[in-house]
Every structure is written in structure tokens, then in C-alpha cells.
Coordinates of C-alpha atoms and ligand atoms in Angstrom, one line a residue:
Chain R
M234 CA 7.2 -15.6 -35.9
L235 CA 10.8 -14.7 -35.6
D236 CA 9.8 -11.0 -36.0
A237 CA 7.3 -11.3 -33.1
A238 CA 9.9 -12.9 -30.9
G239 CA 12.4 -10.2 -31.9
N240 CA 9.9 -7.5 -31.0
W241 CA 9.1 -9.2 -27.7
V242 CA 12.8 -9.2 -26.8
K243 CA 13.1 -5.6 -27.9
E244 CA 10.2 -4.6 -25.8
R245 CA 11.5 -6.4 -22.7
L246 CA 14.9 -4.8 -23.1
A247 CA 13.3 -1.4 -23.5
A248 CA 11.3 -2.0 -20.4
L249 CA 14.4 -3.2 -18.5
Q250 CA 16.2 0.0 -19.6
A251 CA 13.3 2.2 -18.5
F252 CA 13.1 0.3 -15.2
S253 CA 16.8 0.8 -14.5
K254 CA 16.6 4.5 -15.5
L255 CA 13.8 5.0 -13.0
S256 CA 15.8 3.4 -10.2
F257 CA 18.9 5.4 -11.1
D258 CA 17.0 8.7 -11.3
A259 CA 15.3 8.0 -8.0
F260 CA 18.7 7.4 -6.2
A261 CA 20.4 10.2 -8.1
S262 CA 17.7 12.7 -6.9
L263 CA 18.7 12.0 -3.3
F264 CA 22.0 13.8 -3.9
S265 CA 20.4 17.2 -4.6
K266 CA 17.7 19.4 -3.3
P267 CA 14.7 19.5 -2.8
R268 CA 14.4 16.3 -0.7
Y269 CA 11.0 15.2 0.5
W270 CA 11.6 14.1 4.1
R271 CA 7.9 14.4 5.1
E272 CA 6.8 12.2 2.3
T273 CA 9.5 9.7 3.2
L274 CA 8.3 9.5 6.8
E275 CA 4.7 9.1 5.6
Q276 CA 5.8 6.2 3.4
M277 CA 7.7 4.6 6.2
D278 CA 4.6 4.8 8.3
S279 CA 2.5 3.4 5.5
I280 CA 4.8 0.5 4.6
G281 CA 6.1 -0.2 8.1
V282 CA 3.3 0.4 10.6
G283 CA 0.7 -0.5 7.9
S284 CA 2.2 -3.9 7.4
L285 CA 2.6 -4.9 11.1
T286 CA -0.5 -7.1 11.3
I287 CA 0.1 -9.2 8.2
V288 CA 3.8 -9.5 8.8
T289 CA 3.2 -10.6 12.4
L290 CA 0.6 -13.1 11.5
T291 CA 2.6 -14.6 8.7
G292 CA 5.7 -14.9 10.9
L293 CA 3.7 -16.5 13.7
F294 CA 2.1 -19.2 11.7
T295 CA 5.2 -19.9 9.7
G296 CA 7.1 -20.5 12.9
M297 CA 4.4 -22.7 14.3
V298 CA 4.0 -24.8 11.1
L299 CA 7.8 -25.2 10.9
T300 CA 7.9 -26.7 14.3
V301 CA 5.0 -29.1 13.6
Q302 CA 6.5 -30.2 10.3
S303 CA 10.1 -30.6 11.4
S304 CA 9.4 -32.3 14.7
A305 CA 8.0 -35.3 12.8
T306 CA 11.3 -35.6 10.8
L307 CA 13.5 -34.8 13.7
D308 CA 11.8 -37.4 15.9
A309 CA 12.7 -40.1 13.4
F310 CA 16.3 -39.4 14.3
G311 CA 15.6 -38.8 18.0
A312 CA 16.6 -35.2 17.5
R313 CA 13.6 -33.4 18.7
S314 CA 15.7 -31.0 20.8
Y315 CA 17.1 -29.5 17.5
V316 CA 13.7 -28.1 16.6
G317 CA 14.7 -24.6 17.8
R318 CA 17.7 -24.5 15.6
M319 CA 15.6 -25.7 12.6
V320 CA 13.0 -22.9 13.2
S321 CA 15.5 -20.1 13.7
L322 CA 17.7 -20.9 10.8
S323 CA 14.8 -21.5 8.4
M324 CA 13.2 -18.2 9.4
L325 CA 16.3 -16.1 9.4
R326 CA 17.8 -17.4 6.1
E327 CA 14.8 -18.0 4.0
L328 CA 11.2 -17.8 5.2
G329 CA 11.4 -14.6 7.1
P330 CA 12.8 -12.5 4.2
V331 CA 10.9 -14.2 1.4
L332 CA 7.4 -14.4 3.0
T333 CA 7.6 -10.9 4.4
A334 CA 8.6 -9.6 1.0
L335 CA 5.8 -11.5 -0.7
M336 CA 3.2 -10.2 1.8
V337 CA 4.5 -6.6 1.6
S338 CA 4.5 -6.8 -2.2
G339 CA 0.9 -7.9 -2.2
R340 CA -0.1 -5.1 0.2
V341 CA 2.3 -2.2 -0.5
G342 CA 3.7 -2.8 -4.0
S343 CA 0.3 -3.2 -5.5
G344 CA -1.0 -0.1 -3.6
M345 CA 1.8 2.0 -5.1
A346 CA 1.1 0.7 -8.6
A347 CA -2.6 1.6 -8.1
E348 CA -1.9 5.0 -6.6
L349 CA 0.6 6.1 -9.2
G350 CA -1.3 4.4 -12.0
S351 CA -4.5 6.4 -11.2
M352 CA -2.4 9.5 -10.9
V353 CA -1.1 8.9 -14.5
V354 CA -4.6 8.2 -16.0
T355 CA -6.1 11.3 -14.3
Q356 CA -3.2 13.4 -15.5
Q357 CA -2.0 14.2 -12.0
I358 CA 1.5 13.2 -12.9
D359 CA 1.3 15.7 -15.9
A360 CA 0.0 18.3 -13.5
L361 CA 2.9 17.7 -11.1
R362 CA 5.4 18.2 -13.9
S363 CA 3.6 21.3 -15.3
L364 CA 3.7 22.8 -11.8
G365 CA 7.5 22.4 -11.8
T366 CA 7.8 19.3 -9.6
D367 CA 9.7 16.2 -10.5
P368 CA 7.4 13.2 -9.9
I369 CA 10.4 10.8 -9.4
R370 CA 11.9 13.0 -6.7
K371 CA 8.6 13.6 -5.0
L372 CA 6.9 10.2 -5.4
V373 CA 9.4 7.5 -6.2
A374 CA 12.5 8.4 -4.1
P375 CA 10.6 8.6 -0.8
R376 CA 8.9 5.3 -1.5
M377 CA 12.3 3.7 -2.4
I378 CA 14.0 4.8 0.8
A379 CA 11.0 3.8 2.9
G380 CA 10.9 0.3 1.3
I381 CA 14.6 -0.3 1.7
V382 CA 14.6 0.8 5.3
M383 CA 11.3 -0.8 6.4
L384 CA 11.7 -4.2 4.8
P385 CA 14.6 -5.3 7.0
V386 CA 12.8 -4.0 10.1
L387 CA 9.7 -5.9 9.2
T388 CA 11.7 -9.0 8.4
V389 CA 13.5 -8.9 11.8
L390 CA 10.1 -8.7 13.4
S391 CA 8.7 -11.6 11.4
N392 CA 11.8 -13.7 12.3
A393 CA 11.3 -12.9 16.0
V394 CA 7.6 -13.7 16.0
G395 CA 8.3 -16.8 14.0
M396 CA 10.7 -18.1 16.6
V397 CA 8.1 -17.3 19.4
G398 CA 5.5 -19.2 17.4
G399 CA 7.8 -22.1 17.0
F400 CA 8.5 -22.0 20.7
L401 CA 4.8 -22.0 21.6
V402 CA 4.2 -25.2 19.7
A403 CA 7.4 -26.8 20.9
R404 CA 6.6 -26.0 24.5
F405 CA 2.9 -26.8 24.6
T406 CA 2.4 -29.5 22.0
L407 CA 5.8 -31.2 21.9
R408 CA 6.4 -30.6 25.6
L409 CA 10.0 -29.4 25.0
A410 CA 11.7 -27.6 27.8
T411 CA 11.8 -23.8 27.3
S412 CA 15.6 -23.5 27.7
L413 CA 16.3 -26.4 25.3
Y414 CA 14.3 -24.7 22.5
W415 CA 15.9 -21.3 23.0
H416 CA 19.4 -22.6 23.4
S417 CA 19.1 -24.5 20.3
A418 CA 17.4 -21.7 18.4
L419 CA 19.8 -18.9 19.4
D420 CA 23.1 -20.8 19.5
A421 CA 22.6 -21.8 15.9
I422 CA 22.7 -18.3 14.6
K423 CA 26.0 -17.2 13.2
P424 CA 27.1 -13.7 12.0
H425 CA 26.7 -14.7 8.3
D426 CA 23.1 -15.7 9.0
L427 CA 22.4 -12.3 10.3
F428 CA 24.1 -10.8 7.3
M429 CA 22.1 -12.9 4.9
G430 CA 19.0 -12.2 6.9
L431 CA 19.5 -8.4 6.4
L432 CA 20.9 -8.3 2.9
K433 CA 17.9 -10.1 1.4
P434 CA 15.1 -7.8 2.7
L435 CA 17.2 -4.8 1.6
V436 CA 17.2 -6.1 -1.9
F437 CA 13.6 -7.2 -1.8
G438 CA 12.5 -3.8 -0.5
Y439 CA 14.0 -2.2 -3.5
I440 CA 12.4 -4.7 -5.8
I441 CA 8.9 -4.2 -4.4
V442 CA 9.0 -0.4 -4.6
A443 CA 10.8 -0.2 -7.9
V444 CA 8.4 -2.6 -9.6
G445 CA 5.3 -1.0 -8.0
C446 CA 6.4 2.5 -9.1
Y447 CA 7.5 1.4 -12.5
Q448 CA 4.2 -0.4 -13.2
G449 CA 2.2 2.5 -11.9
L450 CA 4.0 5.2 -13.8
T451 CA 3.9 3.2 -17.1
T452 CA 0.1 2.7 -16.8
T453 CA -1.9 3.2 -20.0
G454 CA -5.4 2.6 -21.0
G455 CA -7.5 4.3 -18.3
T456 CA -9.0 2.7 -15.3
R457 CA -8.7 -0.8 -16.7
G458 CA -5.0 -0.1 -17.2
V459 CA -4.7 0.7 -13.5
G460 CA -6.1 -2.8 -12.6
E461 CA -3.7 -4.4 -14.9
S462 CA -0.7 -2.5 -13.5
T463 CA -1.7 -3.5 -10.0
T464 CA -1.9 -7.2 -10.8
Q465 CA 1.2 -7.0 -12.9
S466 CA 3.2 -5.4 -10.1
V467 CA 2.5 -8.3 -7.7
V468 CA 3.2 -10.9 -10.3
V469 CA 6.5 -9.3 -11.5
A470 CA 7.7 -8.5 -8.0
S471 CA 7.0 -12.0 -6.7
V472 CA 8.8 -13.7 -9.5
L473 CA 11.7 -11.3 -9.1
I474 CA 11.8 -11.8 -5.3
L475 CA 11.9 -15.6 -5.6
S476 CA 14.5 -15.7 -8.4
T477 CA 16.7 -13.0 -6.8
D478 CA 16.5 -15.1 -3.6
Y479 CA 17.9 -18.1 -5.4
F480 CA 20.8 -16.1 -6.8
L481 CA 21.5 -14.3 -3.6
N482 CA 21.8 -17.8 -2.0
L483 CA 24.3 -18.8 -4.6
L484 CA 26.3 -15.7 -4.0
I485 CA 26.3 -16.0 -0.3
L486 CA 27.3 -19.7 -0.5
K487 CA 30.2 -18.8 -2.7
F488 CA 31.5 -15.8 -0.8
V489 CA 30.4 -16.3 2.8
Y490 CA 30.8 -20.0 3.4
P491 CA 33.7 -20.9 1.1
Chain T
M107 CA 11.6 40.9 -26.1
P108 CA 9.6 38.2 -27.8
T109 CA 6.2 39.1 -29.3
L110 CA 5.0 35.6 -29.6
A111 CA 3.8 33.5 -26.6
I112 CA 3.9 30.3 -28.6
S113 CA 5.2 29.4 -32.0
F114 CA 5.0 25.9 -33.7
R115 CA 6.9 25.3 -36.9
N116 CA 6.3 22.1 -38.9
V117 CA 5.7 20.0 -35.8
F118 CA 5.3 16.3 -36.2
Y119 CA 4.4 14.0 -33.4
T120 CA 3.7 10.3 -32.9
Y121 CA 2.8 8.6 -29.6
P122 CA 5.1 5.6 -28.9
G123 CA 3.5 2.5 -30.2
N124 CA 1.3 4.3 -32.7
E125 CA 1.7 3.7 -36.4
D126 CA 0.5 7.0 -37.7
Y127 CA 1.3 10.6 -37.0
T128 CA -0.8 12.1 -34.3
L129 CA 0.2 15.6 -35.4
R130 CA 1.5 16.4 -38.9
D131 CA 3.1 19.5 -40.0
V132 CA 1.5 21.7 -37.4
S133 CA 2.5 25.4 -37.6
F134 CA 0.8 28.3 -35.8
D135 CA 1.6 31.3 -33.6
V136 CA 0.0 32.8 -30.6
A137 CA 0.8 36.4 -30.1
L138 CA 1.4 37.8 -26.6
G139 CA -1.9 38.9 -25.0
S140 CA -4.1 37.3 -27.6
T141 CA -6.4 34.3 -27.3
A142 CA -6.1 31.2 -29.5
V143 CA -9.1 28.8 -29.8
I144 CA -8.2 25.3 -30.9
L145 CA -11.3 23.5 -32.3
G146 CA -11.5 19.9 -33.4
G147 CA -13.3 16.6 -32.9
S148 CA -12.3 14.1 -30.3
G149 CA -8.9 12.5 -31.0
S150 CA -7.9 15.2 -33.4
G151 CA -4.8 16.0 -31.4
K152 CA -5.8 19.1 -29.4
S153 CA -4.5 17.9 -26.0
T154 CA -1.3 16.7 -27.7
I155 CA -0.6 20.2 -28.8
L156 CA -0.9 21.5 -25.2
K157 CA 1.3 18.7 -23.9
L158 CA 3.9 19.8 -26.4
V159 CA 3.7 23.4 -25.3
L160 CA 4.4 22.3 -21.7
G161 CA 7.3 20.1 -22.8
L162 CA 5.6 17.0 -21.3
I163 CA 6.3 15.3 -24.6
K164 CA 8.9 16.1 -27.3
P165 CA 8.2 16.7 -31.0
E166 CA 9.5 14.2 -33.4
S167 CA 10.5 17.0 -35.7
G168 CA 9.9 20.7 -36.0
V169 CA 10.5 23.6 -33.7
I170 CA 8.4 24.7 -30.7
E171 CA 9.1 28.1 -29.1
V172 CA 7.5 29.2 -25.9
G173 CA 8.1 32.8 -24.9
G174 CA 10.9 33.0 -27.5
V175 CA 12.7 29.9 -26.1
D176 CA 13.1 26.9 -28.3
I177 CA 12.0 24.0 -26.0
S178 CA 12.1 21.2 -28.5
G179 CA 15.4 19.8 -27.2
L180 CA 15.3 20.9 -23.6
Q181 CA 16.0 18.6 -20.7
E182 CA 13.4 18.2 -17.9
S183 CA 15.3 20.5 -15.6
A184 CA 15.8 23.2 -18.2
L185 CA 12.1 23.1 -18.9
M186 CA 11.2 24.1 -15.3
P187 CA 11.7 27.9 -15.9
V188 CA 9.6 27.7 -19.0
R189 CA 6.8 25.9 -17.2
A190 CA 7.0 28.6 -14.5
G191 CA 5.5 31.0 -17.0
I192 CA 2.7 28.7 -18.0
G193 CA -0.5 27.6 -16.2
M194 CA -2.4 24.6 -17.3
V195 CA -6.0 23.6 -16.7
F196 CA -6.2 19.9 -17.5
Q197 CA -9.2 18.3 -19.2
E198 CA -10.8 16.8 -16.0
G199 CA -9.1 19.2 -13.6
A200 CA -6.3 16.8 -12.6
L201 CA -6.5 17.9 -9.0
F202 CA -4.3 16.0 -6.5
D203 CA -6.9 14.0 -4.7
S204 CA -4.7 13.4 -1.7
L205 CA -4.5 17.1 -1.0
S206 CA -7.1 19.6 0.2
V207 CA -8.4 22.3 -2.2
A208 CA -6.1 24.9 -0.5
E209 CA -3.0 22.7 -0.9
N210 CA -3.9 22.1 -4.5
V211 CA -4.3 25.8 -5.3
G212 CA -1.1 26.6 -3.3
F213 CA 0.9 23.6 -4.6
R214 CA 3.4 25.6 -6.5
L215 CA 3.7 28.2 -3.7
R216 CA 4.5 25.4 -1.2
E217 CA 7.0 23.7 -3.5
H218 CA 8.8 26.7 -4.8
D219 CA 8.3 29.8 -2.7
K220 CA 9.2 29.9 0.9
L221 CA 6.0 31.5 2.3
D222 CA 5.1 31.6 5.9
E223 CA 1.7 30.1 6.9
Q224 CA -0.1 33.4 7.1
E225 CA 1.1 34.6 3.7
F226 CA 0.2 31.2 2.2
E227 CA -3.3 31.4 3.5
E228 CA -3.7 34.9 2.3
R229 CA -2.5 34.1 -1.2
V230 CA -4.6 31.0 -1.5
S231 CA -7.7 32.7 -0.1
R232 CA -7.3 35.4 -2.7
L233 CA -7.1 32.9 -5.5
L234 CA -10.1 31.0 -4.3
G235 CA -12.0 34.2 -4.0
F236 CA -11.2 35.0 -7.6
V237 CA -12.9 31.7 -8.7
E238 CA -15.6 32.3 -6.1
L239 CA -14.8 29.2 -4.0
G240 CA -13.6 30.9 -0.8
K241 CA -15.7 28.6 1.4
F242 CA -14.1 25.5 0.0
Y243 CA -10.6 26.1 1.4
D244 CA -10.4 22.9 3.5
R245 CA -12.5 20.6 1.3
A246 CA -11.2 17.5 -0.4
P247 CA -11.4 17.6 -4.2
S248 CA -13.5 14.5 -4.2
D249 CA -16.3 16.4 -2.4
L250 CA -16.6 19.0 -5.2
S251 CA -18.8 19.1 -8.2
G252 CA -17.4 19.0 -11.7
G253 CA -17.7 22.7 -12.2
Q254 CA -16.1 23.5 -8.8
R255 CA -13.2 21.2 -9.6
R256 CA -12.5 23.0 -12.9
R257 CA -12.6 26.3 -11.0
V258 CA -10.1 25.0 -8.4
S259 CA -8.0 23.9 -11.3
V260 CA -8.1 27.4 -12.8
A261 CA -7.1 28.9 -9.4
R262 CA -4.2 26.4 -9.2
A263 CA -3.1 27.3 -12.8
M264 CA -3.1 31.1 -12.0
A265 CA -1.4 30.8 -8.6
H266 CA 2.0 31.8 -9.8
S267 CA 0.7 34.6 -12.1
P268 CA 1.8 33.0 -15.4
G269 CA 1.6 35.0 -18.5
L270 CA 0.2 32.1 -20.5
I271 CA -2.7 29.8 -19.5
L272 CA -3.7 26.7 -21.4
Y273 CA -7.2 25.4 -21.0
D274 CA -8.0 21.9 -22.1
E275 CA -11.7 21.5 -22.7
P276 CA -12.5 23.4 -19.5
T277 CA -16.3 23.3 -20.1
T278 CA -16.7 19.8 -21.5
G279 CA -19.1 17.7 -19.5
L280 CA -20.5 20.8 -17.7
D281 CA -24.1 22.1 -18.0
P282 CA -24.3 25.3 -20.1
I283 CA -24.7 27.6 -17.1
T284 CA -21.7 26.2 -15.2
G285 CA -19.7 26.2 -18.5
S286 CA -20.5 29.8 -18.9
T287 CA -19.1 30.7 -15.5
I288 CA -15.8 29.1 -16.5
C289 CA -15.8 31.1 -19.7
D290 CA -16.3 34.3 -17.7
L291 CA -13.3 33.3 -15.6
I292 CA -11.2 32.9 -18.7
V293 CA -12.3 36.3 -19.9
K294 CA -11.6 37.8 -16.5
L295 CA -8.0 36.5 -16.5
R296 CA -7.4 37.7 -20.0
D297 CA -8.9 41.2 -19.7
L298 CA -7.9 42.0 -16.1
E299 CA -4.6 40.1 -15.7
G300 CA -3.5 40.3 -19.3
V301 CA -3.0 36.6 -19.6
T302 CA -2.4 35.0 -23.0
S303 CA -4.8 32.2 -23.4
V304 CA -5.0 29.0 -25.5
L305 CA -8.5 27.5 -25.3
V306 CA -9.0 24.0 -26.5
T307 CA -12.6 23.0 -26.9
H308 CA -15.1 21.5 -29.2
Q309 CA -18.0 23.6 -27.8
L310 CA -18.4 26.4 -30.3
R311 CA -20.8 28.3 -28.0
D312 CA -18.2 28.5 -25.3
A313 CA -15.5 29.5 -27.7
F314 CA -17.6 32.3 -29.1
Q315 CA -18.5 33.4 -25.6
V316 CA -14.8 33.8 -24.7
V317 CA -13.9 35.5 -27.9
Q318 CA -16.9 37.9 -28.0
S319 CA -17.0 38.9 -24.3
F320 CA -15.0 41.5 -22.5
V321 CA -15.0 42.5 -18.9
M322 CA -14.3 45.7 -17.0
R323 CA -14.0 46.4 -13.3
K324 CA -16.3 49.2 -12.2
N325 CA -16.7 50.2 -8.6
G326 CA -15.5 46.8 -7.4
A327 CA -18.0 44.9 -9.6
F328 CA -17.2 43.1 -12.9
I329 CA -19.2 44.3 -15.9
Y330 CA -19.3 41.8 -18.8
N331 CA -20.2 43.0 -22.3
R332 CA -20.6 41.1 -25.5
I333 CA -19.6 42.2 -29.0
E334 CA -22.2 40.8 -31.3
D335 CA -20.8 42.1 -34.6
V336 CA -18.1 39.5 -35.5
E337 CA -16.6 41.9 -38.1
L338 CA -15.2 43.9 -35.1
L339 CA -13.4 40.9 -33.5
V340 CA -9.7 40.9 -34.2
G341 CA -7.9 39.8 -31.1
S342 CA -8.5 36.0 -31.2
E343 CA -7.5 33.4 -33.7
F344 CA -9.3 30.1 -34.4
I345 CA -7.4 27.0 -35.3
V346 CA -9.3 24.0 -36.6
L347 CA -7.7 20.6 -36.3
N348 CA -8.7 17.5 -38.2
E349 CA -6.8 14.2 -37.6
G350 CA -3.6 16.0 -36.6
R351 CA -3.6 18.5 -39.4
I352 CA -4.5 22.2 -39.2
V353 CA -7.3 22.7 -41.8
F354 CA -8.2 26.3 -40.8
R355 CA -6.6 29.3 -39.2
G356 CA -8.2 32.7 -39.0
L357 CA -10.6 35.1 -37.3
Q358 CA -14.1 34.3 -36.3
R359 CA -15.6 36.1 -39.3
E360 CA -13.3 34.1 -41.6
L361 CA -14.3 30.9 -39.8
F362 CA -18.0 31.7 -40.6
R363 CA -17.1 32.3 -44.3
S364 CA -14.8 29.3 -44.7
D365 CA -15.8 26.7 -47.2
E366 CA -13.4 24.1 -46.0
P367 CA -15.6 21.0 -45.7
Y368 CA -14.5 20.0 -42.2
V369 CA -15.0 23.5 -40.9
R370 CA -18.5 23.6 -42.4
K371 CA -19.3 20.2 -40.8
F372 CA -17.9 21.4 -37.5
L373 CA -20.0 24.6 -37.6
D374 CA -23.1 22.6 -38.4
G375 CA -22.5 20.4 -35.4
Q376 CA -21.8 17.2 -37.3
I377 CA -18.4 16.4 -35.9
P378 CA -18.7 13.7 -33.2
V379 CA -17.1 14.8 -30.0
S380 CA -16.2 12.9 -26.9
V381 CA -19.2 12.0 -24.9
I382 CA -18.9 12.8 -21.2
E383 CA -21.9 12.8 -18.8
T384 CA -23.0 16.3 -18.0
E385 CA -22.3 17.2 -14.4
G386 CA -24.0 20.1 -12.6
D387 CA -22.5 22.6 -10.3
Ligands
ADP787 N1 -0.7 8.4 -24.3 C1 -1.2 8.1 -25.6 N2 -0.7 7.0 -26.2 C2 -1.0 6.7 -27.4 N3 -1.9 7.4 -28.2 C3 -2.4 8.5 -27.6 C4 -2.1 8.9 -26.3 N4 -2.8 10.0 -26.0 C5 -3.5 10.3 -27.1 N5 -3.3 9.4 -28.1 C6 -4.0 9.3 -29.4 O1 -3.6 10.5 -30.1 C7 -4.7 11.1 -30.8 C8 -4.9 12.5 -30.3 O2 -5.2 12.5 -29.0 P1 -5.5 13.9 -28.2 O3 -4.5 14.9 -28.5 O4 -5.7 13.5 -26.8 O5 -6.9 14.3 -28.8 P2 -8.0 15.4 -28.4 O6 -7.5 16.1 -27.2 O7 -8.1 16.2 -29.6 O8 -9.2 14.6 -28.1 C9 -5.9 10.2 -30.5 O9 -6.1 9.4 -31.6 C10 -5.5 9.4 -29.3 O10 -6.0 8.1 -29.4
MG788 MG1 -8.2 16.1 -25.3

């Protein structure tokens, strides 16, 4: 019993170590040649452009539902005019970064795990190495950069669309004046909200790609293993995103709003 | 100047998570210019030996030398020059399915040599011509038959003119005629390019074809001949592997005379081998 627990802990620690080493090697590879810019651009396209639809839809409906939900509460205090502020701060601080990250993890992180996983089980990774190419440099580093760059971009988009969604409901269902909504929404935003709104997706972008690549590259057990890695990448990334979000909030509360 | 292409001395290996040794006390040499045939049932450790030669995995103990260089303790970056002298044909081809046939074959040229487009096309076309797949330059690997994929894989392995090529079950899962064309390719590389070969297989017929054939170029055509008298064959060594242990090493005539029980069973076709559906060309 204790032995099993000990082994479990040992395995987790070994995995954590391998995970950290993968991240470190990927970043370290950026400081020497060869660098794979073309692959990096391709990944940016695949992550960024490829996720536009789901990120836009998610943002839109989140903003709309926020307005509907919060208007009931705000009306109780006769504060319906604050609905814009409610939507913009919720989107910027929490829902934009977290929901975007969760959606992208489901679409992109799982895709990376599946792609790299099938390259492992069909020996394409071995083939790469035997042909003198470092798979971390060629496959992981470009994805890492693309994830870290594109997640903030997608999150900003999601936030903007969310505020528009909120506005549509406020204007046409709640009959709020256009200027009232936008004044309240935009005036509420302080520099530290922007900071928090950009730091989070940066970290989440790293988590999604690192977990997807790690799960893919450690795939064993043939085609079935690829399926497991894919599922596992979404589960692990989601849990990490939500828990990291909590700790980032603590940090920001401590250092930015003392 | 080393005279051995490969040398294994008392090599032990265990895959992470496995209890038992995958390879135990494996020692053998492959002389430059010769052919080594590694025979053994499924799971006996044949592919593991090839991965060790490439430095894809590291031995637990023992010494592995490739081209006179001890690679057992080398870092990934220090292994790159060693790998530059080796070509590998993986078990199922292991072609990059996101790249065209030409980009697969020219992968190493793209990554390591700064060739202009015209030079690249020339080199790749020549390689595809060698494996008789000139027409397939722009195809996707997924649109090829099993036999064609293996041939592309051979072309990719020989692109940088390595002195040593490792073949991991290059004919498994192919019908006899397609398998035979792959064997002819191996012979052609050995006799016309002077490549040292390690052929891993469990198909005795193919192993014997490679060992017994030789090819000459005459007036632009390739003339294949076969030596039927096994007493005359001295250039190729057979290595028989059973559960990670070498149970036999020697020439073909010695293989036929061996009374080692596993070798006998193997020659009688009683060793179960991996079952892969036969694919045509
Ligand atoms: N990546 C791996 N992890 C764990 N065990 C492995 C792995 N690859 C192979 N093995 C095991 O090692 C043994 C030898 O495998 P391998 O060298 O592939 O055999 P062969 O090529 O002769 O069929 C087999 O029992 C196999 O199950
Ligand atoms: Mg094998």
C-alpha cells in the first residue's frame, strides 16, 4: 500500500522532471541555430487562425450570458447601468483568458498530442533523430512560441467580442443606452486589469503546448496509446489552467493591488 | 582507420518499466563492407539492437562502437556526426506523412545541406530513380502501397550516401515478389555503392536472397546472379537472437549445420513471427 503510494509519487516526480526538461530544452534551443521560422509561422496560423471561430463564438455567448445573468442581480440594487462594467471586468480578468485557454486546449493541445503521439508510434520521431534533426527544436519549440504568442491575441479577441455580445443584449433586451454601456465598460478597465488579462493567456499558452507536446512525445502502446495521450492532454491542461489561474489571482492580488 | 563498422561488447539493455533484460550480454562485430543478417522471432530484440546502433537508446552496460567511435556515452549532439554515416530503413518505413515523397527522400539534404532548388530536384530524382519510383516525386506517402513506401524509405536512407545502412524487417508484410525487389535494392546498394548492411528479418528466404545474390552493371543494365553453393559464401554473417541472447553467429553453411535447438526450429519455420497483413505493390 505504502509502496504503491511511494511509486506513484516517484512516477509523478519523474514525469514532472521530464516535463520541465522538455520545456527547458525547447526554450534553450531558441538560442542557437537552426531555428525553424517556417514551422513557427505554420503553427501560429494553425493555432491562431484555426481557433478564430470557436474563440469568437465562446466570447460572444459568454458576454451575452454575463449580461443576462448580472442584470437580474444589478436590477435588485437599481444598478442596471453598471452592467457594462460587470461584463468587461469579468471578461478581462477571468472568463476571457480561462475560457479561451480551455477551448484552445481542447482544439489545439489535443491535436498536438495526437500528431506527435502518432509520430512516436509510427517511429517518425526516431526517423527524425536518425536523420540528424532534433525533434524538440523542430517540433516543440515552434509550437511553444506559437502558443505563447497566439493565446494572448485570441484572448484579446475573445474579450472584445464578449463585450460586444454583452452590449447587444444590454441594448436590445435591457434597452440600455449605448453610451451608458460603453462608458461603464471601458472606464472600469485599469492598467492592472490589462496586465492580468495578458499575463494569464501567456502562461496558459505555454501550459497548453507544453502539456500537449509532452503527452504526445511520451506516448506508448500504439494507436490506443495515441487516444489516451490525446484525452490526457486535455484533462491535464484543463486542470493546470484552472489551478494556475487561481494561484495567478492570488499573486496578482498580493503584488498588484496591495 | 577502423575495420569494423559496428562492434557490440557485452551489451545489456532494459526498456524503462520492464523487469527483465531485453538484451543480455550481446556481442558481435560487423566488418566494413560486409553484410550481417540478424534473425530472430518477434520480440527477440532485433529492433532494439538497431536503435542502439543509432544511439536512439543507450545501453545499460557494455560498449558499442560505430565506425570506431564509442557511442555508449555520447550526448545527442555528439551523436549527430555518427548518425550522418548511417542510413536507417524503419520497420514500417516511418515516412513523414506530412511531407511529399520528394521532401521525405530529400529531408536530410534540406536540413543539412544548403542546396538550391534545382540541385535538390536533381539529387532527389536520381535517388527516386534508383528505387524506380521516379514518377512518384510529388505524391503523398499515404497514397503509396506498402512496397513503394519501403522503397521511398530506402531512398531516404541512402540520400546522404552513408557507409552503413540498417534495414529493419524491410520485407515483412510484403508479398514475395515485392519483397524480392527490396532485396535486390539491398544487394544493389551493397555491390555497387559498397554499403555495409545490417539486415534484420525473420524471413529466411529474403535473407538468403540477399546473401546469395550479387549484381553487376553491364552496358547500363543490372545483371543479378545467384550463388547456389553455400560453401562458397563467406562475406555475410548470420546472427540468431532468442529472447535477447545471441544463440548463433556464423556463415550460412554453419547455420545449416548448427544443432542449436532454436536455430533448428527457426530453420524449420517453427518460430512464431509477428503477423502483419500482406500488402501488395
Ligand atoms: N518502447 C518499448 N518499451 C518497452 N518495451 C519494449 C519497447 N520496445 C520493445 N519492447 C520490448 O522489448 C522486446 C524486444 O523488442 P524488439 O527489439 O522491438 O523486438 P523485435 O524487433 O525482435 O521484434 C519485446 O519484448 C518488446 O515487447
Ligand atoms: Mg522489430
